[in-house]
Tab-separated table of C-alpha atoms in Angstrom:
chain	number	residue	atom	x	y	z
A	5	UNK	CA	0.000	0.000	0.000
A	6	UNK	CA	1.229	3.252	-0.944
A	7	UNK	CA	2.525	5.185	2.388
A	8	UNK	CA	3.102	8.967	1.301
A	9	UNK	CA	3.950	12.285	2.967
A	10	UNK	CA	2.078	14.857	2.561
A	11	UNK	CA	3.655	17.828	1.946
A	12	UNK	CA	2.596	21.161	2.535
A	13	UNK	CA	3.881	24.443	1.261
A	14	UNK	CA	2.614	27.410	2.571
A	15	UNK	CA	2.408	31.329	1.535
A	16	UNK	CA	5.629	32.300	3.710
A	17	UNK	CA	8.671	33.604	1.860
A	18	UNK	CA	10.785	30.228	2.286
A	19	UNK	CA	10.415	28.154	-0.317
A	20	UNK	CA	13.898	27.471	-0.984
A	21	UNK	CA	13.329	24.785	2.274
A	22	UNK	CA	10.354	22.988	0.643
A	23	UNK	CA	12.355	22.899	-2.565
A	24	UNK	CA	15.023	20.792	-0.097
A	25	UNK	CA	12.671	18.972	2.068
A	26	UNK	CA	10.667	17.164	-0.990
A	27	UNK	CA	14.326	16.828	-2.824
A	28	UNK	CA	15.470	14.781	-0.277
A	29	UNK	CA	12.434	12.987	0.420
A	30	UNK	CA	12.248	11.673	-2.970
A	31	UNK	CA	16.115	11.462	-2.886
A	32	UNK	CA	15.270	8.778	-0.060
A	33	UNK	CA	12.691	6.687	-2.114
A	34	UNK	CA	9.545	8.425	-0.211
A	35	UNK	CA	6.278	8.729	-1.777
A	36	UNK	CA	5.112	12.063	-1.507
A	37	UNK	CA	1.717	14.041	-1.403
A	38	UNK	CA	2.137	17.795	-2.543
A	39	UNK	CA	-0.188	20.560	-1.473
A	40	UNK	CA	0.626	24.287	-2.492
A	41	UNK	CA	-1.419	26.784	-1.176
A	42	UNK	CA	-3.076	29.646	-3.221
A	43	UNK	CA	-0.874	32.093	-1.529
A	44	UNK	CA	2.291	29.994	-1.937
A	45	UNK	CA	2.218	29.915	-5.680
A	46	UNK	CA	2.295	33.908	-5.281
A	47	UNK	CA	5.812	33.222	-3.040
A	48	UNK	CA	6.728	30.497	-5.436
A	49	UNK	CA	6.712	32.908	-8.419
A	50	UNK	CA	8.186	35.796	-6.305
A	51	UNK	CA	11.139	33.858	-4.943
A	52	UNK	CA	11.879	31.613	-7.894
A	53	UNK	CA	9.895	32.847	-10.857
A	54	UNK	CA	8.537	29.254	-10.907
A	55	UNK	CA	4.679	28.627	-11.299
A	56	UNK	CA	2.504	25.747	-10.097
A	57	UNK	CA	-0.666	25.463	-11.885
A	58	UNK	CA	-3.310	22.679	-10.961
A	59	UNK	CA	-3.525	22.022	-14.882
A	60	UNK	CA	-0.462	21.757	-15.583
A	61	UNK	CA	1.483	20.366	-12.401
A	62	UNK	CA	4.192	18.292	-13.210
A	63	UNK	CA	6.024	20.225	-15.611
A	64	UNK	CA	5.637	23.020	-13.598
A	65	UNK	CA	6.462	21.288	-10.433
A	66	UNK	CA	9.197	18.839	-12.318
A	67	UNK	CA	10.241	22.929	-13.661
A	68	UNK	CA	10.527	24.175	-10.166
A	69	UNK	CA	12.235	20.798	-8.466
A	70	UNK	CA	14.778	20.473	-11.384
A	71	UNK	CA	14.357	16.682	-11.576
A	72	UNK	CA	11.976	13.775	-12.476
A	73	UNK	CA	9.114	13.739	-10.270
A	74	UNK	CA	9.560	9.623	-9.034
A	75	UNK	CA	6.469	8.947	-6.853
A	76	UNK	CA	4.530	12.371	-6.127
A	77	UNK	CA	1.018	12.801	-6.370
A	78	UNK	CA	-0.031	16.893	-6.463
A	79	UNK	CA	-3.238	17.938	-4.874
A	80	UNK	CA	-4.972	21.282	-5.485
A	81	UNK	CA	-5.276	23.640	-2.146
A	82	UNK	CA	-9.070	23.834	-2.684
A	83	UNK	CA	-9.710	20.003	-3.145
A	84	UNK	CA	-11.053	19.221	0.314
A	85	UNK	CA	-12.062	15.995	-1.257
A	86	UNK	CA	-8.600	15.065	-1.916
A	87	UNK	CA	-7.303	11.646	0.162
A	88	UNK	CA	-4.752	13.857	2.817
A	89	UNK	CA	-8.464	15.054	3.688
A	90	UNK	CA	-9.520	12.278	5.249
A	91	UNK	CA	-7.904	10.139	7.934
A	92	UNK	CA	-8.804	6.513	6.289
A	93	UNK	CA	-6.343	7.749	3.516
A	94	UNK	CA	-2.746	5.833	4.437
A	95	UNK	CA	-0.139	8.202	4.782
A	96	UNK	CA	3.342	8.160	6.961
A	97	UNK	CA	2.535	12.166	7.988
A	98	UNK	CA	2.905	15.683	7.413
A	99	UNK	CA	5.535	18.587	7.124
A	100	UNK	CA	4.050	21.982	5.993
A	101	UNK	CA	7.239	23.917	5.150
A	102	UNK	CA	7.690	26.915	5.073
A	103	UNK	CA	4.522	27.153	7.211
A	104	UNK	CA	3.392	30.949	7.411
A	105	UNK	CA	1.713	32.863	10.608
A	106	UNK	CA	-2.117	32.255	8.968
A	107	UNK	CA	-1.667	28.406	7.891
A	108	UNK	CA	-0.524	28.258	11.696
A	109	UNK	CA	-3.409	29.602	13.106
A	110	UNK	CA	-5.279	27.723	10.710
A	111	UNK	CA	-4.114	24.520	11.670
A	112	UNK	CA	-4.024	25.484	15.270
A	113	UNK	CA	-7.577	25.951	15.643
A	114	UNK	CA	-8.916	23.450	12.752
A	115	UNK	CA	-10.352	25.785	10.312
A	116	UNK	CA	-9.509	23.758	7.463
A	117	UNK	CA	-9.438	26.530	4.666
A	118	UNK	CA	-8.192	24.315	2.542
A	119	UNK	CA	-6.121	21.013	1.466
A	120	UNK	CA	-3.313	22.032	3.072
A	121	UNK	CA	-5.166	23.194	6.730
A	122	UNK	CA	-7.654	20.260	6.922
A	123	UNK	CA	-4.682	17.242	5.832
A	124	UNK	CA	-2.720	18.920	8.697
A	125	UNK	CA	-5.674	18.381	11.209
A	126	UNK	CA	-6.239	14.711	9.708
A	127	UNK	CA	-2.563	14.079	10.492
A	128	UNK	CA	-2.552	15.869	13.973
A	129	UNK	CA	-5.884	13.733	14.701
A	130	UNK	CA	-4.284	10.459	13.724
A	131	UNK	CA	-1.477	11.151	16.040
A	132	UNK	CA	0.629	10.985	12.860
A	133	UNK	CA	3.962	12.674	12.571
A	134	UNK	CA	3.356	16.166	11.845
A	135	UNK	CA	6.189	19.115	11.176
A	136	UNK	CA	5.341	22.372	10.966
A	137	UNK	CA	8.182	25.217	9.911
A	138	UNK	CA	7.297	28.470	10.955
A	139	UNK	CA	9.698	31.295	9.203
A	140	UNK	CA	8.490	34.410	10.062
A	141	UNK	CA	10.163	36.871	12.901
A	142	UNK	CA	9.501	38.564	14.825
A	143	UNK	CA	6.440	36.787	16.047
A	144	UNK	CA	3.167	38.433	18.022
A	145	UNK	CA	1.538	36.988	21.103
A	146	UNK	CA	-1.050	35.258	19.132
A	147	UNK	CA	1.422	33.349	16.815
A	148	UNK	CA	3.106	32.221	19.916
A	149	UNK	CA	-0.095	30.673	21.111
A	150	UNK	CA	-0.808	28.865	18.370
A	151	UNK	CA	2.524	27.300	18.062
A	152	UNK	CA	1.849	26.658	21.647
A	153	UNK	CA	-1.537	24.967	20.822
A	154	UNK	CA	0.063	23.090	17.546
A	155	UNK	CA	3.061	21.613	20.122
A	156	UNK	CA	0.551	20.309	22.491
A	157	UNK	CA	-1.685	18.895	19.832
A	158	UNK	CA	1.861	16.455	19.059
A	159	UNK	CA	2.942	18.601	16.394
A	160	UNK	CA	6.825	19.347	15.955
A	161	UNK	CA	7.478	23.015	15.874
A	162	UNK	CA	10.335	23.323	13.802
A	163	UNK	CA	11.374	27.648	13.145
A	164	UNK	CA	13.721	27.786	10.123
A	165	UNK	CA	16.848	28.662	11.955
A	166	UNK	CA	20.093	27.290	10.613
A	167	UNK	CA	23.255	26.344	12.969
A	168	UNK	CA	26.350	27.329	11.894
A	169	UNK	CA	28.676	24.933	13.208
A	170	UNK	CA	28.633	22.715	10.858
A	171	UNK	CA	29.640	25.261	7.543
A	172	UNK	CA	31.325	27.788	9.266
A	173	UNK	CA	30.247	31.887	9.775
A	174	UNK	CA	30.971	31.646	5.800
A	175	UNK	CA	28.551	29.233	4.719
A	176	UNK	CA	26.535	29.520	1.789
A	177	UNK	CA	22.647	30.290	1.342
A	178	UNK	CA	22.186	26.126	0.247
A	179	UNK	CA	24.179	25.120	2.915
A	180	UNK	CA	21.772	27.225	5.485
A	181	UNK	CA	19.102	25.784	3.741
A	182	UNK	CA	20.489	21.980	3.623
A	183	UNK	CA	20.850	22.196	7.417
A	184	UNK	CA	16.831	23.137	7.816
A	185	UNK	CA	15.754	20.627	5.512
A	186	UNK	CA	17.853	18.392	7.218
A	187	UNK	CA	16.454	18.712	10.855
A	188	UNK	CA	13.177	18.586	9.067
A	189	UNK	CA	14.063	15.331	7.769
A	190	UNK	CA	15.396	13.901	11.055
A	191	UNK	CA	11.847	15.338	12.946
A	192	UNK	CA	10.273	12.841	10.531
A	193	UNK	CA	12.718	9.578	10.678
A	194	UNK	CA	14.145	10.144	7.111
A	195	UNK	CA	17.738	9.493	6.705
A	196	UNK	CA	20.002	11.713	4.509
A	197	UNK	CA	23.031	13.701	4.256
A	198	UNK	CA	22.265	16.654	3.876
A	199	UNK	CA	23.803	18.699	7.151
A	200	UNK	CA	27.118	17.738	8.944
A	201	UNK	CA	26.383	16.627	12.473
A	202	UNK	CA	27.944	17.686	15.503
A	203	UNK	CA	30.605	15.539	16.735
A	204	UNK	CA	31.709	17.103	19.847
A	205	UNK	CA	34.523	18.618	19.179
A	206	UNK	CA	35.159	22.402	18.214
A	207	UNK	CA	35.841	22.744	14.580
A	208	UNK	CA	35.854	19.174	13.671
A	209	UNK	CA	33.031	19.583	11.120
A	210	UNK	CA	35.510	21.548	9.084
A	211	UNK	CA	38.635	19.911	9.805
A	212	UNK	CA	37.874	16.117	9.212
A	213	UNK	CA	41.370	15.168	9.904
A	214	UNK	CA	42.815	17.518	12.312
A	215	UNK	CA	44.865	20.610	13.108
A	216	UNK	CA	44.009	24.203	12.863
């Protein structure tokens, strides 16, 4: 039986990380669900000059990833019939990424707006993994609440901040980007390579075999 994730992208400036997350994840072999939100495919075009229309979705999505799709199955935002909507329809979880203040709230208090709210709830009511990536900063009270109310619904709270230590204070813009996908990836059990781990020792990320 076919196992997907379901992926969510949201309208948050960001998607640079859900360009990484679903690389990887089909990278691994994963089976993946994608859901773009109306007010993503605004970002989308903004940030990348990429489109993703429901007509057309994999070239445009095949466009955007740079690659052949393997096993994902695209879902329009406003198809609350879709199979993430329901909770008999198998899937392995859920990462929205990035995941903007609204879809938050959204989520948070189970409007289900659309696809991408209502698979979230699904996921969060099957006790199924489920990431969330918040991006925005600062953050109000009411943001803070909801990420408050998503934690203690079982959902991982995951803010795109990228370490350092394993790139160096010069590291690149994929490199920052590779480390967030990459704690996304561990928050959902999926091995890869794409961050260097810590290995308790100052420096030895960038000095493999020794010395200064």
């Amino acid at each position: 039986m076919r196992e997907p994730w379901v992926v969510g992208v949201s309208g948050a400036s960001g998607t640079p990380y859900a360009k990484a997350v679903l690389t990887a994840l089909l990278d691994a072999g994963e089976s993946v669900d994608l859901v773009v939100s109306r007010a993503a495919r605004l970002t989308l075009l903004d940030e990348t000059g990429a489109s993703v229309r429901d007509a057309h979705w994999k070239d445009d999505v095949a466009g955007w990833l740079g690659r052949e799709l393997g096993d994902l199955t695209y879902w329009p935002a406003g198809d609350l019939a879709a199979g993430p909507s329901s909770g008999s329809y198998p899937a392995k979880g859920m990462v929205v990424v990035p995941a903007s203040t609204a879809a938050c709230a959204g989520i948070a208090i189970g409007l289900s707006k659309d696809l991408l709210q209502r698979a979230a709830e699904v996921n969060l009511k099957e006790r199924r993994r489920t990431v969330v990536v918040p991006r925005e900063t600062p953050v109000t009270r009411s943001h803070l609440e909801h990420l408050i109310a998503l934690h203690d619904a079982g959902a991982v709270v995951l803010p795109a901040s990228p370490g350092f230590y394993g790139s160096g204070a010069a590291a690149t813009a994929p490199q920052l980007i590779d480390f967030v996908a990459g704690k996304v990836l561990d928050a959902m059990g999926v091995p890869h390579t794409l961050l260097t781990r810590w290995k308790g020792e100052l420096n030895a990320q960038r000095n493999p075999l020794g010395g200064p």
